[in-house]
Short mmCIF file of C-alpha atoms in Angstrom, two decimals:
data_model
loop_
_atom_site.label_atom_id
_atom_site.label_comp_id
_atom_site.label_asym_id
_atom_site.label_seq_id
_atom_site.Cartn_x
_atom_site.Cartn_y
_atom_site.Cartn_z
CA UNK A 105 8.20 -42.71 -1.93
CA UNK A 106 5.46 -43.46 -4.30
CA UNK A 107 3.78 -41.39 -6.39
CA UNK A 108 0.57 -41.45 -4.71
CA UNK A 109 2.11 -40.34 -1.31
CA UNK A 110 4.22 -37.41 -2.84
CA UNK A 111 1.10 -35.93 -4.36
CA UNK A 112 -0.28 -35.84 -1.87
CA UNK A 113 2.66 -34.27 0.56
CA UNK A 114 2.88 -31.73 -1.80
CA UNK A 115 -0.92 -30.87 -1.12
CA UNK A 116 -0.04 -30.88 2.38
CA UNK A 117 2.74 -28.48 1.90
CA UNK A 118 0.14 -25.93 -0.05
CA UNK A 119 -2.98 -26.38 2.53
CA UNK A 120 -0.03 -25.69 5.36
CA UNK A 121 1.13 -22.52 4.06
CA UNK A 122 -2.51 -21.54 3.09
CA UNK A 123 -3.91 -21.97 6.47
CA UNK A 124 -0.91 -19.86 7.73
CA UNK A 125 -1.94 -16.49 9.09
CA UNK A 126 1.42 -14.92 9.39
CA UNK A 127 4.89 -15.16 8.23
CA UNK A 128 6.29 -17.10 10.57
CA UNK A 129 3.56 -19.62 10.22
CA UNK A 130 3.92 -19.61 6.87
CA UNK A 131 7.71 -20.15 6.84
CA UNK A 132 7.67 -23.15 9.61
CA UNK A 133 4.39 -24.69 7.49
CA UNK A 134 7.02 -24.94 4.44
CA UNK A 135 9.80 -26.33 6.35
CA UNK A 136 7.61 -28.66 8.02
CA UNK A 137 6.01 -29.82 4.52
CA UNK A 138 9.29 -30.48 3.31
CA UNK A 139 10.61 -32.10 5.95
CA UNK A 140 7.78 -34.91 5.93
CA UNK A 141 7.90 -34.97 2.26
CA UNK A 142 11.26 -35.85 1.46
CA UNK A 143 11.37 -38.19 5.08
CA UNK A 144 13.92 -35.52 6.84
CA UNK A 145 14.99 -35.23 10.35
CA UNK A 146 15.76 -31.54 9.82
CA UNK A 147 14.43 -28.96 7.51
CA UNK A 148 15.29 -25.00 7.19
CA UNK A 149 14.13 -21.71 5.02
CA UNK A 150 16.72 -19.10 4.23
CA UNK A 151 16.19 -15.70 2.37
CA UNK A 152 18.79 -14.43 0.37
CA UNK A 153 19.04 -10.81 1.61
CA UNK A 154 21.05 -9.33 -1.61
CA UNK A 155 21.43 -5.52 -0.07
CA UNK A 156 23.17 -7.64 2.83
CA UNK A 157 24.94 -10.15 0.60
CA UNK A 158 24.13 -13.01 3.05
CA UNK A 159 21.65 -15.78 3.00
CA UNK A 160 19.51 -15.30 6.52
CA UNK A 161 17.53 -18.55 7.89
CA UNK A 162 13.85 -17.74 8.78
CA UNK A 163 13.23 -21.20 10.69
CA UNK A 164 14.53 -24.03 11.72
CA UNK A 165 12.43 -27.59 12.46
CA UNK A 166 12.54 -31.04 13.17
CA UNK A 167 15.91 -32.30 14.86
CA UNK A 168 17.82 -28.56 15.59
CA UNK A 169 21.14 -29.15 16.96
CA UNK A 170 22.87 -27.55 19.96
CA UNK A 171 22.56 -24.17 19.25
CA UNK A 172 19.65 -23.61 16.41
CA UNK A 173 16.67 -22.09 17.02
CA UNK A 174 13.32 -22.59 15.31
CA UNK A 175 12.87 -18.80 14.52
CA UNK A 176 16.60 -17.46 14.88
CA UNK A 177 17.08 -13.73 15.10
CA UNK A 178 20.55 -13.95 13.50
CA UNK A 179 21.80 -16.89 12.33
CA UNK A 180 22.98 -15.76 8.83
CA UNK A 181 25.56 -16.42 6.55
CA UNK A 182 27.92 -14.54 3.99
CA UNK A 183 26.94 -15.42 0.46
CA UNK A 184 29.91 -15.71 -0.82
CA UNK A 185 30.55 -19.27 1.38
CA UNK A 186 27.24 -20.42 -1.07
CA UNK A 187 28.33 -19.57 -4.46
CA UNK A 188 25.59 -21.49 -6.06
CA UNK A 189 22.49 -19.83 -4.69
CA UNK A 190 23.52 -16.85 -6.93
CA UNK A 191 26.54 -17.98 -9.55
CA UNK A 192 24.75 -21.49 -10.56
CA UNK A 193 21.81 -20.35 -10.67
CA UNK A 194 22.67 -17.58 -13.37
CA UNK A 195 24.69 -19.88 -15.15
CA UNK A 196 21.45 -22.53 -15.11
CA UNK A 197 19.14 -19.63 -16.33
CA UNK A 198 21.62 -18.51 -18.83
CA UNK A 199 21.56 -21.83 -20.74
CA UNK A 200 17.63 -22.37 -20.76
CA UNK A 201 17.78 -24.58 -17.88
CA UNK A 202 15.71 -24.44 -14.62
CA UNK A 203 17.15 -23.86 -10.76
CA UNK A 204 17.11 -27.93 -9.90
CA UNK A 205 18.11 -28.86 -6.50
CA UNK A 206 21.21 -30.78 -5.54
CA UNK A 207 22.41 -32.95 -3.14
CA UNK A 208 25.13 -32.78 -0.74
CA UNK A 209 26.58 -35.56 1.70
CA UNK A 210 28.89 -35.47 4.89
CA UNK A 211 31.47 -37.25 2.34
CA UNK A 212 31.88 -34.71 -0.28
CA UNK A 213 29.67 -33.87 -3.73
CA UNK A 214 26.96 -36.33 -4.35
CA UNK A 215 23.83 -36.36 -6.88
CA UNK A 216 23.42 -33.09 -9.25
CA UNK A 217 26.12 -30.97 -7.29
CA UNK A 218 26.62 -27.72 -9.09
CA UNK A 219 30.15 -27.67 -7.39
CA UNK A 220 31.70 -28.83 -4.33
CA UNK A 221 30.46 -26.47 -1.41
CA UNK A 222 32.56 -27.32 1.65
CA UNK A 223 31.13 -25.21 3.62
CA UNK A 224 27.89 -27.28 3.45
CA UNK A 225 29.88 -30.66 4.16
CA UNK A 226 31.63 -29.05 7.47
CA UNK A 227 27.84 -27.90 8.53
CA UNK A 228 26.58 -31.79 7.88
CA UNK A 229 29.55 -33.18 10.01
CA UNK A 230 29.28 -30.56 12.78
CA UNK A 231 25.69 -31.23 13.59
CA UNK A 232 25.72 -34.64 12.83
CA UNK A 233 23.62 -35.06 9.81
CA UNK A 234 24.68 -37.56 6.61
CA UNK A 235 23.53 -35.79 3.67
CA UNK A 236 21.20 -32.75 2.84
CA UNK A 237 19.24 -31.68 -0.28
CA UNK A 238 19.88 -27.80 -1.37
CA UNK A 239 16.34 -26.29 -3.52
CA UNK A 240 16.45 -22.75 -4.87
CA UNK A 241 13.07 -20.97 -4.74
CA UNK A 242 12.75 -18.46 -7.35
CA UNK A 243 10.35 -16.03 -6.39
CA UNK A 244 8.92 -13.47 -9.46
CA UNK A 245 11.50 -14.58 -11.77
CA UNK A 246 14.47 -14.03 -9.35
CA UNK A 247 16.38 -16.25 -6.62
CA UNK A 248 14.13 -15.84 -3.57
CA UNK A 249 16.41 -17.92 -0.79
CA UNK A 250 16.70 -21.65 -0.57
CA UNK A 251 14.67 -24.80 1.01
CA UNK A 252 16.86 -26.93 2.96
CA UNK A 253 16.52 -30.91 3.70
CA UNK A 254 18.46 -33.02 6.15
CA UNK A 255 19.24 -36.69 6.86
CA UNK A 256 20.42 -37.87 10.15
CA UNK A 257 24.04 -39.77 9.58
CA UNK A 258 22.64 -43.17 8.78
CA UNK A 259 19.61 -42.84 7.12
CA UNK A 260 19.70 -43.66 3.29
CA UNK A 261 21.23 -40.66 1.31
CA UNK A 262 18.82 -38.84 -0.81
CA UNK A 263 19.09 -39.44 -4.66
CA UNK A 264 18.05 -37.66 -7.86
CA UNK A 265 14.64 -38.51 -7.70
CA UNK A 266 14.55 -36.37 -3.89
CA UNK A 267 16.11 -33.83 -5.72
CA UNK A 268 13.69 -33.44 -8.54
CA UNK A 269 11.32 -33.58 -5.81
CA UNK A 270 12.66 -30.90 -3.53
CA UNK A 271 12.77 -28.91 -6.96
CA UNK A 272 9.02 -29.58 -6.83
CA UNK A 273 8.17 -28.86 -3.49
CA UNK A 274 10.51 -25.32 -3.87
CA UNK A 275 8.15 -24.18 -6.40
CA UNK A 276 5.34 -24.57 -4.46
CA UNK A 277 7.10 -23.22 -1.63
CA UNK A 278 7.37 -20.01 -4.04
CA UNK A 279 3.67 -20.02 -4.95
CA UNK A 280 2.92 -20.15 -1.37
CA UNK A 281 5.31 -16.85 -0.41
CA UNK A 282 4.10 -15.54 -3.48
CA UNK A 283 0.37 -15.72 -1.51
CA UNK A 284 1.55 -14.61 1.43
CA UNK A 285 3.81 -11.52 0.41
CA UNK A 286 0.39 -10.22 -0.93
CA UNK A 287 -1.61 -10.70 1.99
CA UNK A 288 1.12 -9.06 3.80
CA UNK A 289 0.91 -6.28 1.50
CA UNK A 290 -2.91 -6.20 1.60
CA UNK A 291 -2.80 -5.92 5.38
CA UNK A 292 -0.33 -3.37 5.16
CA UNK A 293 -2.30 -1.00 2.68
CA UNK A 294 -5.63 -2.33 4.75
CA UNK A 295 -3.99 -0.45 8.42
CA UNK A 296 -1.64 1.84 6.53
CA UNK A 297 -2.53 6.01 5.36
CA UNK A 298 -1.37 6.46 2.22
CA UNK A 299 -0.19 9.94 1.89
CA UNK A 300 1.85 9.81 5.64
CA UNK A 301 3.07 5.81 6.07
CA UNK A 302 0.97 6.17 9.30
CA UNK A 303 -1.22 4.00 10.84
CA UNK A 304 -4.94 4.60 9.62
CA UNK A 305 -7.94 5.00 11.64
CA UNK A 306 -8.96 1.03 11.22
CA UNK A 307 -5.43 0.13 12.51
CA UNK A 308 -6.45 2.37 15.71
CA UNK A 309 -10.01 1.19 16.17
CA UNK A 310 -8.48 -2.76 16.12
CA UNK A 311 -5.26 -1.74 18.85
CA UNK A 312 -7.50 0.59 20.77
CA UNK A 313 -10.40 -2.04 21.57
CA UNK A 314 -7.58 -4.19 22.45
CA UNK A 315 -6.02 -2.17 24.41
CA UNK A 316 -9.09 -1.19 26.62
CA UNK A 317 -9.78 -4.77 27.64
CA UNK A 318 -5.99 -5.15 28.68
CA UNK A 319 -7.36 -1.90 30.80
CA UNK A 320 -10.32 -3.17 32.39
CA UNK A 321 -8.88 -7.00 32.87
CA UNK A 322 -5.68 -5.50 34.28
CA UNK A 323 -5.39 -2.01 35.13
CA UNK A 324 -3.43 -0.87 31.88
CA UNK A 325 -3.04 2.60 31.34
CA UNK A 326 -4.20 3.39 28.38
CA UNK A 327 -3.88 7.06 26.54
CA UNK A 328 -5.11 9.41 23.65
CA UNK A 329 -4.03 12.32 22.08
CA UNK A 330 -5.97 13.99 19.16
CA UNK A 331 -4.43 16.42 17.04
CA UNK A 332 -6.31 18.71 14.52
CA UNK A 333 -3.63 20.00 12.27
CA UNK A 334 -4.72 24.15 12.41
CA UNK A 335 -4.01 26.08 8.75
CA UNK A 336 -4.29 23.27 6.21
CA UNK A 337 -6.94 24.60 4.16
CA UNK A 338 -5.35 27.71 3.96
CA UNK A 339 -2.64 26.15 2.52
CA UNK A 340 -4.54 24.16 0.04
CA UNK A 341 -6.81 27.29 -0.77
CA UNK A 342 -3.79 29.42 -1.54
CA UNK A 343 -0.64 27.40 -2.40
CA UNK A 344 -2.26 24.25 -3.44
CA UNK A 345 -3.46 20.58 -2.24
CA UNK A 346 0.32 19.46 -3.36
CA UNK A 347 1.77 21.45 -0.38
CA UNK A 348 -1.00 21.04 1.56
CA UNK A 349 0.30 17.22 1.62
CA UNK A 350 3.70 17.80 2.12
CA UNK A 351 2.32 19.74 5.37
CA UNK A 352 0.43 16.74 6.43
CA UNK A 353 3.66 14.14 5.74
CA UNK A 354 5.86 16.93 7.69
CA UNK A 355 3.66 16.76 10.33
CA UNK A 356 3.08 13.11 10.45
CA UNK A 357 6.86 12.83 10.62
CA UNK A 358 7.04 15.20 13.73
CA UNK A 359 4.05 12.98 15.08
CA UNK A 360 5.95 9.87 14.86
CA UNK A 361 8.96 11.44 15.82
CA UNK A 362 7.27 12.14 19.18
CA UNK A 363 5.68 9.30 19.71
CA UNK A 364 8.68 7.32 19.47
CA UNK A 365 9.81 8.92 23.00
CA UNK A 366 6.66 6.70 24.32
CA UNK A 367 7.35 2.73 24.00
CA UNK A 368 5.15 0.98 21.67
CA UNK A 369 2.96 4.66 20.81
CA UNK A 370 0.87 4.19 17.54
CA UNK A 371 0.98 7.25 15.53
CA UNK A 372 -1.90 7.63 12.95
CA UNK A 373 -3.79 9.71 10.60
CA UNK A 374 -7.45 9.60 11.01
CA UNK A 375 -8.09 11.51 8.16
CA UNK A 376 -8.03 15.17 6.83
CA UNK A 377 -6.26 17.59 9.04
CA UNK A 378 -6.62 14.55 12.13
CA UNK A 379 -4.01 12.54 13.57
CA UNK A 380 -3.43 10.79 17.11
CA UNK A 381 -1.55 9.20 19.17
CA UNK A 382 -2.67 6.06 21.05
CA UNK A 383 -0.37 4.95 24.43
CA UNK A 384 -0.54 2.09 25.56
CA UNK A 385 1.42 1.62 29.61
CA UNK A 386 3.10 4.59 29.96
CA UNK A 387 2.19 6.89 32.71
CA UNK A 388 -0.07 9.75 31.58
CA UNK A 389 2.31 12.20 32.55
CA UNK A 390 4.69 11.53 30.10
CA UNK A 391 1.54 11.23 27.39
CA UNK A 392 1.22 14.96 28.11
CA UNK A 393 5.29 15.55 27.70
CA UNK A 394 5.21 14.19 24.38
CA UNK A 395 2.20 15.72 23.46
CA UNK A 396 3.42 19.25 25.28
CA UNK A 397 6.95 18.81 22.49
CA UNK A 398 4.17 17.85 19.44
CA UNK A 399 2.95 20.78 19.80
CA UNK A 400 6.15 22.80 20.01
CA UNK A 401 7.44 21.36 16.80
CA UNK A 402 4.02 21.58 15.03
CA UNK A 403 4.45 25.39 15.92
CA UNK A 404 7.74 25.33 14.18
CA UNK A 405 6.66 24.39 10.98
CA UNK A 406 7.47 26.50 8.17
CA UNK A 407 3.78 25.60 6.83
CA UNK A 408 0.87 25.63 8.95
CA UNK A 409 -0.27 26.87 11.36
CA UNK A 410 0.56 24.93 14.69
CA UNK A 411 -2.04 21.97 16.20
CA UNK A 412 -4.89 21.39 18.56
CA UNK A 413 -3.72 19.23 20.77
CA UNK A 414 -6.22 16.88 23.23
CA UNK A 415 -5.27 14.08 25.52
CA UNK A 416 -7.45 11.88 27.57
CA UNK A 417 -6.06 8.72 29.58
CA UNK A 418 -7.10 6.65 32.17
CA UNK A 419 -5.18 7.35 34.48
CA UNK A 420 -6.81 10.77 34.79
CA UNK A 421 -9.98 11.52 36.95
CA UNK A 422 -12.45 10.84 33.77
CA UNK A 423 -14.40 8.14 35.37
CA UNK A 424 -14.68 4.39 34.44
CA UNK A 425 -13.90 3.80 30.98
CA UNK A 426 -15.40 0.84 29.27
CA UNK A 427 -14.88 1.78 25.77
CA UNK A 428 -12.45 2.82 23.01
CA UNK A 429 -15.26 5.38 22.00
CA UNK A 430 -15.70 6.97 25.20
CA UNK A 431 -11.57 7.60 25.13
CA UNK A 432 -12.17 9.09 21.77
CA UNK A 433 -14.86 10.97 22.86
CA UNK A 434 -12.43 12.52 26.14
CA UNK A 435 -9.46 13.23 23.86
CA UNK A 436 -11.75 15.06 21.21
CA UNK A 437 -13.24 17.50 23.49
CA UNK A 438 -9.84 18.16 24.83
CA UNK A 439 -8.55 18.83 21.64
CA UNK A 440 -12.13 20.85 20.64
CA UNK A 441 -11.38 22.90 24.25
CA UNK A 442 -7.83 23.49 22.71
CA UNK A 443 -8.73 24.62 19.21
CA UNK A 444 -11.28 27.20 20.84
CA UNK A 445 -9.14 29.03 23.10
CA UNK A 446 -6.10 28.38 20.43
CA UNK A 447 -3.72 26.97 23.25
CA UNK A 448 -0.31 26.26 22.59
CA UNK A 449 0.00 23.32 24.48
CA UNK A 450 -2.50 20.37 24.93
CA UNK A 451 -5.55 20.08 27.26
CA UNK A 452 -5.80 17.32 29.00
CA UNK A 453 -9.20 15.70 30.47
CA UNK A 454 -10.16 15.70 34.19
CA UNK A 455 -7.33 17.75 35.07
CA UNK A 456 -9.55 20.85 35.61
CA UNK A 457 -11.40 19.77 39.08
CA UNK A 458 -14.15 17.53 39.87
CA UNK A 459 -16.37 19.64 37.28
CA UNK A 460 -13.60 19.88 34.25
CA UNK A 461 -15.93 20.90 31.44
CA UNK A 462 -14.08 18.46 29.02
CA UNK A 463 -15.27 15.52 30.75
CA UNK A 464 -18.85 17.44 30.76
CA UNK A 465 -18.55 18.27 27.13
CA UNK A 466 -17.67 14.53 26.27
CA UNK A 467 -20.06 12.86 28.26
CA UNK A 468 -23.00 15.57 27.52
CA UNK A 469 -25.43 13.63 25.00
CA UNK A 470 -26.08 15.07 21.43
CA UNK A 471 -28.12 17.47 21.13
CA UNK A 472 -28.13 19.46 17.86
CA UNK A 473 -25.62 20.92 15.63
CA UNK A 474 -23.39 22.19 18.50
CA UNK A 475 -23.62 18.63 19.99
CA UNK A 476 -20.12 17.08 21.03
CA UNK A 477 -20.86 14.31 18.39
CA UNK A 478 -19.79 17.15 15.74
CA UNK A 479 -16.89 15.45 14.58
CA UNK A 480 -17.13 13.08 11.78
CA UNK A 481 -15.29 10.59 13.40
CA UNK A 482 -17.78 10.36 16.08
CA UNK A 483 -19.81 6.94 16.78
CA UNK A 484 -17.61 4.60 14.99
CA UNK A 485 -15.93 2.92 17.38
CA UNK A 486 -18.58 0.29 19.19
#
């Protein structure tokens, strides 16, 4: 391959992952870059998983044989049968040099081996391939995982130029992760409360718009519960804003630990002393069964002072609900009916008759400072 047309595959490979808007994409836009640059029928991405001592393959493209997936959920191997992704590369490092790729053929050790691996000749026989190319990618100074080329048995066997040029297109396989563990990151922190590892109240807005048109295109259930943690400035005005937040992680613990008994719940701060619970499918009786134990455990507490609980869904007799704010607005005046007469338990809206004064006190329009739009939350959902 010319010079010309390997410049410009490795600008392929960058714009590839670059336009890649998650992981996965980002993985199979490597392998595939690869792949076409160094003419391969097969191409794979592997992290090296050191906690796990294996090396575990992310994707899989081009010509798979019998029995590899693009995106396998377990396909991962012991370390230890790949010496050189961790003892070569040390060794390499240790004398000044850089982590150059090799080459490896279904006949034994070919161009730059570090060391006969015959684990990787038994792979090249089984699934039919004539030679591979082996690339560490070194990732923030350290040995990230490892780009893998293939040959079909054959095709011409790759030489020490392909290798230099698998070494290339590794590094700019690294760059590219590089980019893409930060805008992982970036999302997370974006949808993420700090203090709790919760969602945050963005994270809700985005699933809960989403999952209202799932409700109105097909009927999904869709449920709220608002929780106004009772006590916490109490707590910060007499022992401190440092246990004040250990009473907010405690309780976002017990939060998540009760929405995990509903599939696929979203626990979340919303800020302050607010937290919720958005439910999306399950039946709106067992909404108010988790809810019912959240508050039991928020009672138990050794700090605080228990929770308002409120929970709107529409399954209940609310009326037609178009929007995530008009949920909000439901499971807010539940929880607002629940702080006032300091239940134990939640409220739950349009479970008090065809005139429940929740649904009256969320759909009422604002009207000065005792308006249902007290809340500060109020009005920012569309």
């Amino acid at each position: 391959m010319g010079e010309d047309r390997r410049l410009a595959a490795v600008v392929a490979l960058a714009q590839g992952m670059a336009a890649a808007h998650t992981p996965r994409e980002s993985w199979r836009a490597a392998a595939l870059g690869a792949c076409r640059a160094l003419d391969g029928s097969f191409a794979a991405l592997s992290v090296w998983e050191r906690e796990l001592g294996r090396l575990r393959v992310l994707v899989n493209v081009g010509d798979r044989a019998r029995g590899e997936e693009e995106f396998p959920s377990d396909e991962a191997y012991p370390v230890h049968q790949f010496p050189e992704i961790t003892e070569f590369l040390h060794e390499r490092w240790a004398a000044g040099g850089e982590p150059n790729a090799w080459v490896e053929t279904a006949d034994g050790p070919s161009t730059g081996h570090p060391g006969y691996c015959h684990q990787r000749v038994a792979a090249l026989r089984r699934r039919g391939r004539g030679c591979c190319v082996v690339a560490p990618i070194v990732l923030n100074g350290r040995a990230w995982g490892e780009l893998y080329v293939a040959r079909s048995v054959g095709a011409p066997v790759f030489d020490r130029g392909d290798a230099d040029f698998a070494t290339v297109l590794a590094s700019v396989v690294a760059a590219g992760m590089a980019q893409c563990e930060r805008l992982e990151e970036a999302r997370r922190l974006a949808f993420t409360d700090a203090l709790t590892g919760l969602a945050n109240r963005r994270a809700v807005d985005v699933r809960l718009e989403k999952a209202i048109e799932r409700h109105r295109s097909d009927g999904v259930v869709v449920s709220l519960v608002v929780c106004d943690l009772n006590g916490l400035k109490r707590v910060n005005d007499t022992r401190g804003h440092a246990v004040g937040d250990r009473l907010l992680e405690r309780f976002g613990s017990v939060l998540s630990l009760c929405g995990a008994m509903l599939p696929g719940a979203l626990a979340a701060r919303l800020g302050g002393d607010e937290f919720c619970l958005l439910v999306v499918g399950s039946p709106a009786d067992d909404v108010v069964r988790a809810a019912d134990e959240l508050c039991r455990r928020a009672a138990e507490l050794e700090l605080g002072e228990g929770v308002a609980c409120g929970v709107a869904s529409t399954e209940d007799a609310i009326g037609p609900v178009r929007s995530g704010r008009r949920l909000f607005r439901l499971a807010d005046a539940a929880q607002y009916q629940a702080k006032a007469v300091r239940a134990g338990k939640p409220v739950v809206a349009g479970r008090e008759g065809p005139d429940d004064p929740v649904v009256r006190l969320a759909d009422a329009e604002p009207s000065g400072e005792g308006a249902v739009e007290r809340r500060r939350f109020r009005g920012r959902l569309p």
